[in-house]
Tab-separated table of C-alpha atoms in Angstrom:
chain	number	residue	atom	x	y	z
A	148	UNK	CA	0.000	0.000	0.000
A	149	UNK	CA	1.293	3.524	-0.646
A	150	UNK	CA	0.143	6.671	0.057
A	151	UNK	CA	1.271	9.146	-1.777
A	152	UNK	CA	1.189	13.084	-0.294
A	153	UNK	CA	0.667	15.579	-2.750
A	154	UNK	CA	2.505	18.577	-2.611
A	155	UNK	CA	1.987	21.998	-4.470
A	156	UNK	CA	5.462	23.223	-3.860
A	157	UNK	CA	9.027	21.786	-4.539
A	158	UNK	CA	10.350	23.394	-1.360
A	159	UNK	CA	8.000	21.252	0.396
A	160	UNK	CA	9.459	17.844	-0.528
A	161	UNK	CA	12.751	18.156	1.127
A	162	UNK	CA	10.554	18.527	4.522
A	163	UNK	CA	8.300	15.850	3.608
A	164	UNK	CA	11.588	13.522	2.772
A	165	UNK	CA	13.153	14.375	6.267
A	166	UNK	CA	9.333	13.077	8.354
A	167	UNK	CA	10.033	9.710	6.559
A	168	UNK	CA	7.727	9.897	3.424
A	169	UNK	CA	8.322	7.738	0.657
A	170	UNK	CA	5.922	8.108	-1.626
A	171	UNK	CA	4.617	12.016	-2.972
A	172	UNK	CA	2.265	13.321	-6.385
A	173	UNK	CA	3.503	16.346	-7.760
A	174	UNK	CA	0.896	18.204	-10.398
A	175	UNK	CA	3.446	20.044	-12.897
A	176	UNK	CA	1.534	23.271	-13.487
A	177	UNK	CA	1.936	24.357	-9.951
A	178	UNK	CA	5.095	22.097	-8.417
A	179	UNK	CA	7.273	22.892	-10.995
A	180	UNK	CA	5.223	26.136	-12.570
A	181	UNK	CA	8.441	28.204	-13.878
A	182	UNK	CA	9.084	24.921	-16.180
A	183	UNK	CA	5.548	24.438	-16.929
A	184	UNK	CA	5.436	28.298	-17.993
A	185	UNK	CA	8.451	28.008	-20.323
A	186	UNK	CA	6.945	24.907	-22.503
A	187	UNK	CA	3.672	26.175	-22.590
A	188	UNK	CA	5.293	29.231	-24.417
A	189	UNK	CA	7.682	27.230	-26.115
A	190	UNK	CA	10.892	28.355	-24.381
A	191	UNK	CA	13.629	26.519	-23.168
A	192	UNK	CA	13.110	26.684	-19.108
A	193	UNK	CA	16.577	28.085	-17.253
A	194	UNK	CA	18.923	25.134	-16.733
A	195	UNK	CA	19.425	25.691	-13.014
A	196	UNK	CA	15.447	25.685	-12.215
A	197	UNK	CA	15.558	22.411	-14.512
A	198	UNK	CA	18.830	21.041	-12.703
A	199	UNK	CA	17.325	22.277	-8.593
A	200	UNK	CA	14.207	20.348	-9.491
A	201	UNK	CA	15.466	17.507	-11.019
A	202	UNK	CA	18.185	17.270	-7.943
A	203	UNK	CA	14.815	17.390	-5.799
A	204	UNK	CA	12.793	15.109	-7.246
A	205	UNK	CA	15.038	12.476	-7.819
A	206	UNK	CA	15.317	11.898	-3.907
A	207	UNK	CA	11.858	10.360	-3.893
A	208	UNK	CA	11.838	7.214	-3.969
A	209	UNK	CA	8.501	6.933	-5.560
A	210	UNK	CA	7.167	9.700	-7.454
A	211	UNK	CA	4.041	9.900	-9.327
A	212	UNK	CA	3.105	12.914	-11.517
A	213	UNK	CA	-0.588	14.038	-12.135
A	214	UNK	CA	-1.703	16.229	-14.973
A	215	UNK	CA	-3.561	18.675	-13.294
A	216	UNK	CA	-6.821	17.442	-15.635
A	217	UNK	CA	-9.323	18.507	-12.539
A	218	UNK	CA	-7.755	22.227	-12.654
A	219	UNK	CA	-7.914	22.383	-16.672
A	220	UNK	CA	-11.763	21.354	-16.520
A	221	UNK	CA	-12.789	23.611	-13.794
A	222	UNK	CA	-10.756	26.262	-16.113
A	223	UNK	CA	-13.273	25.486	-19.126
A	224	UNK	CA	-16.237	25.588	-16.712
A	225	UNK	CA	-16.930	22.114	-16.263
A	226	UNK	CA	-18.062	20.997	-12.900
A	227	UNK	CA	-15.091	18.141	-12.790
A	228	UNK	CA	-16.225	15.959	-9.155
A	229	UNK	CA	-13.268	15.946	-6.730
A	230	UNK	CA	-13.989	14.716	-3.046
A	231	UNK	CA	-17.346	14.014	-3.383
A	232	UNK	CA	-18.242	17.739	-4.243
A	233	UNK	CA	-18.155	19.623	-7.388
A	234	UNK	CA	-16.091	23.176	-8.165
A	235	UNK	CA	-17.150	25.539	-11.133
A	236	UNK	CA	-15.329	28.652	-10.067
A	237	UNK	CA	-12.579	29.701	-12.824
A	238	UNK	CA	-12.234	32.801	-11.091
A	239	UNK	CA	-8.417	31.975	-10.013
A	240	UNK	CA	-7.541	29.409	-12.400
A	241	UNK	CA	-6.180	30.437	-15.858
A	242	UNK	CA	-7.711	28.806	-18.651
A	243	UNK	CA	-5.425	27.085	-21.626
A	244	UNK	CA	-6.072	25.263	-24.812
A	245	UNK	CA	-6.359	21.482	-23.961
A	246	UNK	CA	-4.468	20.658	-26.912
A	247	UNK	CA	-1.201	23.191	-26.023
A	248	UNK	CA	-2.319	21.341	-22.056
A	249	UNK	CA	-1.733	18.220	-23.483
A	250	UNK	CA	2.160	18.622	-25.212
A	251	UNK	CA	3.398	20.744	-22.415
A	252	UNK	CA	2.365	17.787	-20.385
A	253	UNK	CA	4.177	15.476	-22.589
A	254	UNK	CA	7.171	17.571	-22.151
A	255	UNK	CA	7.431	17.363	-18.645
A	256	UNK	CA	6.873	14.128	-18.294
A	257	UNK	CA	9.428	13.472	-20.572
A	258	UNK	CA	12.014	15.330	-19.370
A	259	UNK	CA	11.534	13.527	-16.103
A	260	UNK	CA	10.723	10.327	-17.157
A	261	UNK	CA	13.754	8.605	-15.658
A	262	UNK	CA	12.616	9.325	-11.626
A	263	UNK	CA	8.658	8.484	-12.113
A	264	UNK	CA	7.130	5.960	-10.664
A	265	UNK	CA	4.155	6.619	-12.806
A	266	UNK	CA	2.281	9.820	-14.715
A	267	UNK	CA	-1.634	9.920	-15.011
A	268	UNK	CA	-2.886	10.542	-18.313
A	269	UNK	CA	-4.543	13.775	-18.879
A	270	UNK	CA	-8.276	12.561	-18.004
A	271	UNK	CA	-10.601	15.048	-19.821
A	272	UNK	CA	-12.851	13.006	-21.942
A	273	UNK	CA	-15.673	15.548	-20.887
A	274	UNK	CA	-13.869	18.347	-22.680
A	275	UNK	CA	-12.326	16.847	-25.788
A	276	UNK	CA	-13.698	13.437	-26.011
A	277	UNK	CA	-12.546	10.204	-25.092
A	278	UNK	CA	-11.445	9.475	-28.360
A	279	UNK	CA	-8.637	12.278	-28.050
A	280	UNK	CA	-7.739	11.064	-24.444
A	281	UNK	CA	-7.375	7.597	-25.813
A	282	UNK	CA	-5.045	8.937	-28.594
A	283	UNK	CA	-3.212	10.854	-26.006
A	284	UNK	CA	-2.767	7.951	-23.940
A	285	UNK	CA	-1.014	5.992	-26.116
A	286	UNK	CA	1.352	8.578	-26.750
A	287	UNK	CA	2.490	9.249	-23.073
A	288	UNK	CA	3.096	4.808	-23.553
A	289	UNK	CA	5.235	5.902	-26.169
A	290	UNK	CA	7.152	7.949	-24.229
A	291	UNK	CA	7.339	5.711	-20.912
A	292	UNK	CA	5.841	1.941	-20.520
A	293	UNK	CA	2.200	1.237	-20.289
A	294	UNK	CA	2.436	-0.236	-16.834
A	295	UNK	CA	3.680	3.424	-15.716
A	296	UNK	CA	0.525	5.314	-17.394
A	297	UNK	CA	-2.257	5.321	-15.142
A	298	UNK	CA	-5.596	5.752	-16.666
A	299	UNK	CA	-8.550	7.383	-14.896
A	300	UNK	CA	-12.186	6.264	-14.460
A	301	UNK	CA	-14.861	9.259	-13.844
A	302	UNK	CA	-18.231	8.392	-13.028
A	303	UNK	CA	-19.377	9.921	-16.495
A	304	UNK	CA	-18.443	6.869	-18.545
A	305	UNK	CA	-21.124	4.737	-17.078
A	306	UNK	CA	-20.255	1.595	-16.695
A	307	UNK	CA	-16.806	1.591	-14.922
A	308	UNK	CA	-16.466	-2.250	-14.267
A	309	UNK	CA	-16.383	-2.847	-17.604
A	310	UNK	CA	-14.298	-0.126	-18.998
A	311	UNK	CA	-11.502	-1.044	-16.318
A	312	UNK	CA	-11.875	-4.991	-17.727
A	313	UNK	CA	-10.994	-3.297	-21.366
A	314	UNK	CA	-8.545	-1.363	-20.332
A	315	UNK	CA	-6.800	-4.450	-18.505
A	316	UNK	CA	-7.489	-6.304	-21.569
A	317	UNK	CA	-5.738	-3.638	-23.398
A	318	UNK	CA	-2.377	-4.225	-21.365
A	319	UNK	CA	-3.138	-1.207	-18.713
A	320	UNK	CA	-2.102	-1.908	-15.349
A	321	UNK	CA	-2.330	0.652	-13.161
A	322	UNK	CA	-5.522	2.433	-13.556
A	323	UNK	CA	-6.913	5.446	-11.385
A	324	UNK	CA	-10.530	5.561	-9.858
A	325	UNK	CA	-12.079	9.292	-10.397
A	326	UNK	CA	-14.957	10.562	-8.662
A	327	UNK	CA	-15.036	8.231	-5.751
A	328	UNK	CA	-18.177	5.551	-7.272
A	329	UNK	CA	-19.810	4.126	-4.648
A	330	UNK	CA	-18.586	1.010	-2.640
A	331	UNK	CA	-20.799	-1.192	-4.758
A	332	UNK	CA	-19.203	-0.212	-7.823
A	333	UNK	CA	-15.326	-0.003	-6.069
A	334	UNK	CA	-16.081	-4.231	-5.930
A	335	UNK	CA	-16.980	-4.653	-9.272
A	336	UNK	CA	-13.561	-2.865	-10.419
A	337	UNK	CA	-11.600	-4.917	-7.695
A	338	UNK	CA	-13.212	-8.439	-9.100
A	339	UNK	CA	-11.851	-7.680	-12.796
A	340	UNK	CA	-9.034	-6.247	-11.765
A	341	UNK	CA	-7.729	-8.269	-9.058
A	342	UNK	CA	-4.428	-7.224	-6.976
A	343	UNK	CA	-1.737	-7.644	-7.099
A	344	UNK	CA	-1.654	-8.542	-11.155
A	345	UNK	CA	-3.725	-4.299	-11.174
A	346	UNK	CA	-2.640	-1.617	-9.390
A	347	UNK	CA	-5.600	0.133	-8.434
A	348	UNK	CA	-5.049	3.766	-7.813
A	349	UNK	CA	-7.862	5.957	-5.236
A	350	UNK	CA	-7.610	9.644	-5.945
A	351	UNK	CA	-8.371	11.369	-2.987
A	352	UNK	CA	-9.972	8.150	-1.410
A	353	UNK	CA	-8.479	8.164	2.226
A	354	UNK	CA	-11.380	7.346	3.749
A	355	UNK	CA	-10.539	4.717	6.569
A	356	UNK	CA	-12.777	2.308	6.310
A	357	UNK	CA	-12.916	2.160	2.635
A	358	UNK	CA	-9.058	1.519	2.533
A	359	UNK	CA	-10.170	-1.494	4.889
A	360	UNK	CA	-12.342	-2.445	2.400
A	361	UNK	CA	-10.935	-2.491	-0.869
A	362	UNK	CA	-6.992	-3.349	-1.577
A	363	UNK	CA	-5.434	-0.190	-3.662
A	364	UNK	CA	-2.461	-0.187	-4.572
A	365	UNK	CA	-1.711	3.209	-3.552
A	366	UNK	CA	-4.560	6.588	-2.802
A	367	UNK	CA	-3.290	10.162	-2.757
A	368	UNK	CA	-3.977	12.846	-0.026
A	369	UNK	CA	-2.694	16.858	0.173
A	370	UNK	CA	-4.540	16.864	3.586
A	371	UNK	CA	-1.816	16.543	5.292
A	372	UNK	CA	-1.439	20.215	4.637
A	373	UNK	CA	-4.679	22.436	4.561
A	374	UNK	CA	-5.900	20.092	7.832
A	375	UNK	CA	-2.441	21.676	9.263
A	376	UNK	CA	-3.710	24.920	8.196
A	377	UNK	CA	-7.643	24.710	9.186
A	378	UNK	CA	-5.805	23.086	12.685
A	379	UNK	CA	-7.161	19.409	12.139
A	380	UNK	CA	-4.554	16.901	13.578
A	381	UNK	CA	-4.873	13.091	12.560
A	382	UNK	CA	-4.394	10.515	15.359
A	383	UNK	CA	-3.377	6.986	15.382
A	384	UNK	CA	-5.420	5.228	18.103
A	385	UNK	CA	-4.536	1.644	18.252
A	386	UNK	CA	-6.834	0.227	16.203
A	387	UNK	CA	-8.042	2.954	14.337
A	388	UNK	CA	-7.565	6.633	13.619
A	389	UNK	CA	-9.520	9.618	14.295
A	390	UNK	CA	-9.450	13.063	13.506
A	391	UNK	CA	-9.207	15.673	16.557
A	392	UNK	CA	-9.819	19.432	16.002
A	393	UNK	CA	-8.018	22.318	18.390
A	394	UNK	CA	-10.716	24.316	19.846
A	395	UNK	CA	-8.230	27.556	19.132
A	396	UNK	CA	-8.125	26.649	15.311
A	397	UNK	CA	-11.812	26.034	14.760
A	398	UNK	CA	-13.143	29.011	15.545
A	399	UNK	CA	-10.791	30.578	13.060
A	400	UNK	CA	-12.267	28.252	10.501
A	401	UNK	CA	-15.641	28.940	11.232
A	402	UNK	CA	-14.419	32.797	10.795
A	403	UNK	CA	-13.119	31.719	7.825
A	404	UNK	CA	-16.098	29.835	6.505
A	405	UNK	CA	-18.646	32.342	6.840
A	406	UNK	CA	-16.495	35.344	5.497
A	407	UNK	CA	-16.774	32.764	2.289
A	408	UNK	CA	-20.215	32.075	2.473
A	409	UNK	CA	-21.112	35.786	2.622
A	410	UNK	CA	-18.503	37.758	0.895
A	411	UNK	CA	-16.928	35.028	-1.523
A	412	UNK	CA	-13.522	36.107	-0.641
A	413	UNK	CA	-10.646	33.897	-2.182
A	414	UNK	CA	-10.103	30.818	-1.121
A	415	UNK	CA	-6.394	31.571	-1.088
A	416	UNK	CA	-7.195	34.329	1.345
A	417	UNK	CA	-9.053	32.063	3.413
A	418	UNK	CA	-6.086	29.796	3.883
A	419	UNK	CA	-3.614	32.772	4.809
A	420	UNK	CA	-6.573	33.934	7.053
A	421	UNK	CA	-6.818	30.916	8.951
A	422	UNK	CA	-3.040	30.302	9.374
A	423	UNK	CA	-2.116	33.726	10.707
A	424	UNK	CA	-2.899	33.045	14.357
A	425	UNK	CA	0.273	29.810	13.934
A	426	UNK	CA	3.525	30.961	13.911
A	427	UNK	CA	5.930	29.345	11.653
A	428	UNK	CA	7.380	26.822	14.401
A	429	UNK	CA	3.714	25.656	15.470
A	430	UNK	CA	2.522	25.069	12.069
A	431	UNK	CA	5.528	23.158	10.932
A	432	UNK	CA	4.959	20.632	14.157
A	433	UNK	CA	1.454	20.529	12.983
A	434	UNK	CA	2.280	18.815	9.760
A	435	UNK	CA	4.577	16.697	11.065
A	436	UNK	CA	2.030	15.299	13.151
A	437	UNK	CA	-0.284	15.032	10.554
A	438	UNK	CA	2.229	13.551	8.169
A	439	UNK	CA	3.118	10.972	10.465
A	440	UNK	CA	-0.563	9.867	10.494
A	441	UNK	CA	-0.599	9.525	6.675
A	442	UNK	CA	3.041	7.001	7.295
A	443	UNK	CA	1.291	4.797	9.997
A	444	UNK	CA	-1.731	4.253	7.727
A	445	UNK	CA	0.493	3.083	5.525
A	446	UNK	CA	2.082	0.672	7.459
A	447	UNK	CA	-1.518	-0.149	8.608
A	448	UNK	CA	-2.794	-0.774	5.581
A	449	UNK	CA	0.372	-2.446	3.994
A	450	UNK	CA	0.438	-5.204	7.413
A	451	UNK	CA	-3.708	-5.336	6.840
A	452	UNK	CA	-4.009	-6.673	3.214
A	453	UNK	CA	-0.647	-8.652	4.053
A	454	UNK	CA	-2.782	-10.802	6.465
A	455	UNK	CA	-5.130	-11.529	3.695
A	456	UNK	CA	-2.859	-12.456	1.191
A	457	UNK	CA	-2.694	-9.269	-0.726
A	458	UNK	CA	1.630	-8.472	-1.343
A	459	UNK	CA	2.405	-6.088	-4.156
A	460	UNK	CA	5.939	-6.707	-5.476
A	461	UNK	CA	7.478	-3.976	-3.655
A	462	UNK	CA	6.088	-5.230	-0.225
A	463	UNK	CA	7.532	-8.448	-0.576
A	464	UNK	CA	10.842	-7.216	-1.232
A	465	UNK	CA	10.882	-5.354	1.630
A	466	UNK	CA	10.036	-6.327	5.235
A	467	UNK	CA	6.200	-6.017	6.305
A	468	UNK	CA	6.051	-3.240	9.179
A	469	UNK	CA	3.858	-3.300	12.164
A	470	UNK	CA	2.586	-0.107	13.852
C-alpha cells in the first residue's frame, strides 16, 4: 500500500523527505510552474530551475506525476467531481487550450521520465472526447511503458467495471478511480481487476474504512497540509484513527467559513486567514504530526491486506512493518 502526499510546492518535498515519506504526487503546473510556464510558451526553461528540481525530485523514492486534468476542466467551466463535491469557479484558475495542455504535459513528463514511478494521463474526456484522451494515452506509452501510465475512471463513462476490464485487456495496469463511485461499484472494479496482477489507484480516497475495504495499490492525499492549516490533527489510536480538532483553530475556521459564504472572498485568502494566528514553528509541528498519520496508515494498511494475502511486489521485497 502507498500513500502518496501531494505537494503543491518543490520546497515542500525536502521537509516531507526528512518526516520519513516515501511516496509524494507532484501536479506540474503548480510544483514545478516556472518549467511548466516556459513549454507552454515554447521556451527553453533556465537550466538551473531544470537542474534544482530535477536534484529534488530524484530523492523520492517513488514519485508519481498528475496532470492537473481537474484544474484544466474547472478552467473550461466544467463541474469536474473531486472529493465528493463539485467546483465551477474559474475565477483563479487560468484557462489554456487542452491541446497546447496536453504537449506541455508530454514535455514534462518526458524530461523527467527517468525518476517516475508513474504519470496519469490527462483525463478530460468531458472536454475533448474520449477518443482524443485515448489517442493521447497511447502517446504518453510511447514515451514511458504502459504499466507506468495510469488511466482514470470518472463516473461519467457509465459503466466503470467494464471499462476497467478493457482497459486491462488492453495491457493497462495501473488504472486510477475518479470521482469516488460508490462502494458497490469499487467491488466490481476490484473483481476484474484483481491485486496484485492491477494496481488500483484511489484519488483522494483516504477514507478509513474504505481503505479497509478495498486493496489499492496506492490513494493520494494533500490533507496533510490544509488540515495543518484549518488546525485538524490526525491521530493513530490503536486500532483505528480519528481526527481531533483544536478548539483555538476552529473558531478561526468557522471565521473563515462564513467570510466565504457571505462575501466570496478567495479561497487563497481564506487559507492565509486561517493560518495567521500559527507561527511558523507551530505550524511546521502541525504537519509533522499530521504527516506521520498519513506514514502509519500506511504501514496499517500495507500489514492489513498482508494478512489476507494481498503483497504487491514492492512489499515483498521489503520487510512487512507493524505499527
Amino acid at each position: 500500500m502507498r500513500v502518496f502526499l501531494a505537494t503543491s510546492k518543490l520546497k515542500d518535498i525536502e521537509f516531507l523527505l526528512s518526516l520519513g515519506v516515501k511516496s509524494i504526487l507532484i501536479t506540474p503546473h503548480v510544483t514545478l510552474r516556472g518549467i511548466w510556464e516556459a513549454l507552454l510558451e515554447n521556451r527553453t526553461p533556465k537550466a538551473h530551475v531544470l537542474n534544482k528540481a530535477y536534484d529534488t525530485l530524484r530523492k523520492v523514492p517513488c514519485l508519481i506525476m498528475d496532470s492537473g486534468a481537474h484544474g484544466l476542466l474547472v478552467s473550461h467551466g466544467i463541474r469536474a467531481e473531486a472529493a465528493g463535491q463539485q467546483y465551477s469557479n474559474r475565477k483563479f484558475i487560468k484557462r489554456v487550450d487542452p491541446y497546447y495542455w496536453f504537449e506541455t504535459y508530454l514535455k514534462v513528463v518526458d524530461l523527467f521520465k527517468d525518476i517516475l514511478h508513474a504519470f496519469v494521463e490527462l483525463d478530460i474526456g468531458q472536454l475533448v472526447g474520449d477518443d482524443v484522451v485515448a489517442r493521447w494515452r497511447e502517446r504518453l506509452v510511447s514515451v514511458g511503458r504502459q504499466e507506468r501510465v495510469i488511466v482514470v475512471t470518472h463516473n461519467y463513462m457509465g459503466n466503470i467495471p467494464a471499462v476497467v476490464e478493457k482497459w486491462v485487456k488492453d495491457g493497462f495496469s495501473y488504472i486510477g478511480v475518479g470521482d469516488q463511485p460508490p462502494g458497490s461499484v469499487l467491488a466490481d472494479v476490484f473483481k476484474v481487476a484483481p491485486p496484485p496482477k492491477v494496481r488500483i489507484h484511489g484519488f483522494a480516497y483516504i477514507a478509513f474504512q474504505s481503505l479497509l475495504a478495498f486493496p489499492f495499490y496506492s490513494v493520494d492525499s494533500a490533507s496533510w497540509n490544509w488540515m495543518s492549516i484549518y488546525g485538524l490533527l490526525k491521530s493513530f489510536l490503536g486500532r483505528g484513527f480519528a481526527t481531533r480538532e483544536l478548539k483555538k483553530r476552529a473558531n478561526i475556521k468557522d471565521v473563515a467559513k462564513e467570510m466565504f459564504n457571505k462575501a466570496r472572498v478567495s479561497p487563497r485568502y481564506l487559507l492565509r486567514l486561517s493560518r495567521s494566528t500559527l507561527s511558523d514553528k507551530d505550524y511546521r509541528k502541525m504537519v509533522a504530526e499530521n504527516v506521520k498519520y498519513y506514514i502509519l496508515l500506511e504501514r496499517f494498511l500495507t500489514h492489513h491486506w498482508a494478512k489476507k494475502g494481498v503483497i504487491f511486489p514492492h512489499e515483498a521485497e521489503n520487510e512487512i512493518h507493524t505499527i
